[in-house]
Amino acid sequence: MLGTKLQINQITEKEQLNSVIKKITIYAPDIAAKAKAGQFVIFKVHEDSERIPLTISSWDKENQTISLIFQEIGFSTKELGCLEVGQKIQSVVGPLGNASEIKNYGTAVVICGGLGTAVAYPVAKALKEAGNRVISIMGARSEELFILEKEMRAISDEVYLTSDDGTKGQKGFVSDVLKSLIAKNYKFDIAFAIGPPIMMSVIADITRPYGIKTIASLNPIMVDGMGMCGACRVTIDGKIQFACVDGPEFDAHKVNFRELMQRLKSYCDEEKFTLSVQSTGGNCQCHGH
Ligand SMILES: Cc1cc2nc3c(=O)[nH]c(=O)nc-3n(C[C@H](O)[C@H](O)[C@H](O)COP(=O)(O)OP(=O)(O)OC[C@H]3O[C@@H](n4cnc5c(N)ncnc54)[C@H](O)[C@@H]3O)c2cc1C
Ligand code: FES
């Protein structure tokens, strides 16, 4: 893209991180200038596409770009994955949501599962830059699904890897490593848990009895991202909050994870239907054949 005049929301780089996860870099000067760890954007690939939230995984103020890392899980993420370098995304709104509360806590443990690493990386990086000792625990179902290992190692004091099937790191879950570190008398001043709701819920149960402040980054369904539609409603300490404007990070010990998991399943049938239309020749050209 060097030497050409870039247009807003134009893709400048595209990378396949593994079989299901892609990274794209977009020219977005206003977002790159303001982005902070923990924030996200809401994009629409085409005029009539649905609105989808993705975390700003990294940003480059000098080149005025932001990077998004996403799993092609359904219709819209596959539609995004179809775009190539040079093409434009119709709209990218952000940065949205509150930035992570970054300060020197002392020792911070960052626990991330699967794609959660894309969301955890800017948080862990900011924690390191603020002077924390950063211990990272990264998990994935198997070896080929790990992402950003090199980047996480570069900003962590210690890194532990776990895979469900034992193909990389310790066999088991990130929660097993956290339990064993606590048993070895590691003292954590703060924990960030970022991944599937079930994982964050388990981590919250582990840290609660030790009084370790734990932050979870919630991923409810979002539509407007501005606190008006109510789609991202979550219950925190018995009170209704909107993850897009009150979060996406909350005190994990106060989150009603059961409700979050239930609400995430609300549109399963519709999601399966649109994906099946796409795979049989819907309006996403690169997956329609
Ligand atoms: C604040 C936030 C940050 C996120 N960051 C990332 C990220 O960095 N990378 C990434 O791959 N994913 C991220 N997600 C999840 C991502 O938005 C969904 O994977 C995406 O919307 C799926 O859409 P789809 O049409 O491809 O799949 P669908 O088949 O429509 O949905 C698959 C699953 O994705 C979730 N989902 C669907 N629509 C939405 C929506 N409008 N808002 C939120 N979740 C939805 C549901 O759990 C659903 O079951 C984030 C979600 C939130 C709320
Ligand atoms: S996404 Fe609409 S209120 Fe949060």
PDB file of C-alpha atoms and ligand atoms in Angstrom, residues 40 42 220-233 241-246, ligand 2:
ATOM      1  CA  PHE A  40     -13.521  -1.998  20.555  1.00  0.00           C
ATOM      2  CA  ILE A  42     -18.353  -1.766  15.601  1.00  0.00           C
ATOM      3  CA  PRO A 220     -22.576 -10.063  24.904  1.00  0.00           C
ATOM      4  CA  ILE A 221     -24.375  -9.488  21.627  1.00  0.00           C
ATOM      5  CA  MET A 222     -24.077  -5.830  20.673  1.00  0.00           C
ATOM      6  CA  VAL A 223     -25.936  -3.839  18.061  1.00  0.00           C
ATOM      7  CA  ASP A 224     -25.595  -0.069  18.358  1.00  0.00           C
ATOM      8  CA  GLY A 225     -22.691  -0.043  20.835  1.00  0.00           C
ATOM      9  CA  MET A 226     -23.978   3.214  22.264  1.00  0.00           C
ATOM     10  CA  GLY A 227     -26.206   2.208  25.162  1.00  0.00           C
ATOM     11  CA  MET A 228     -29.494   2.652  23.334  1.00  0.00           C
ATOM     12  CA  CYS A 229     -30.670  -0.707  21.967  1.00  0.00           C
ATOM     13  CA  GLY A 230     -30.303  -2.783  25.158  1.00  0.00           C
ATOM     14  CA  ALA A 231     -28.898  -5.824  23.297  1.00  0.00           C
ATOM     15  CA  CYS A 232     -25.780  -6.006  25.459  1.00  0.00           C
ATOM     16  CA  ARG A 233     -27.629  -6.013  28.794  1.00  0.00           C
ATOM     17  CA  GLN A 241     -25.685  -2.619  33.002  1.00  0.00           C
ATOM     18  CA  PHE A 242     -24.944  -2.202  29.310  1.00  0.00           C
ATOM     19  CA  ALA A 243     -21.615  -3.734  28.362  1.00  0.00           C
ATOM     20  CA  CYS A 244     -21.047  -1.316  25.474  1.00  0.00           C
ATOM     21  CA  VAL A 245     -21.091   1.837  27.585  1.00  0.00           C
ATOM     22  CA  ASP A 246     -20.613   0.570  31.167  1.00  0.00           C
TER      23      ASP A 246
HETATM   24  S1  FES B   2     -25.107  -2.581  22.151  1.00  0.00           S
HETATM   25 FE1  FES B   2     -26.969  -1.508  22.302  1.00  0.00          FE
HETATM   26  S2  FES B   2     -27.069  -0.949  24.382  1.00  0.00           S
HETATM   27 FE2  FES B   2     -25.140  -1.873  24.162  1.00  0.00          FE
END
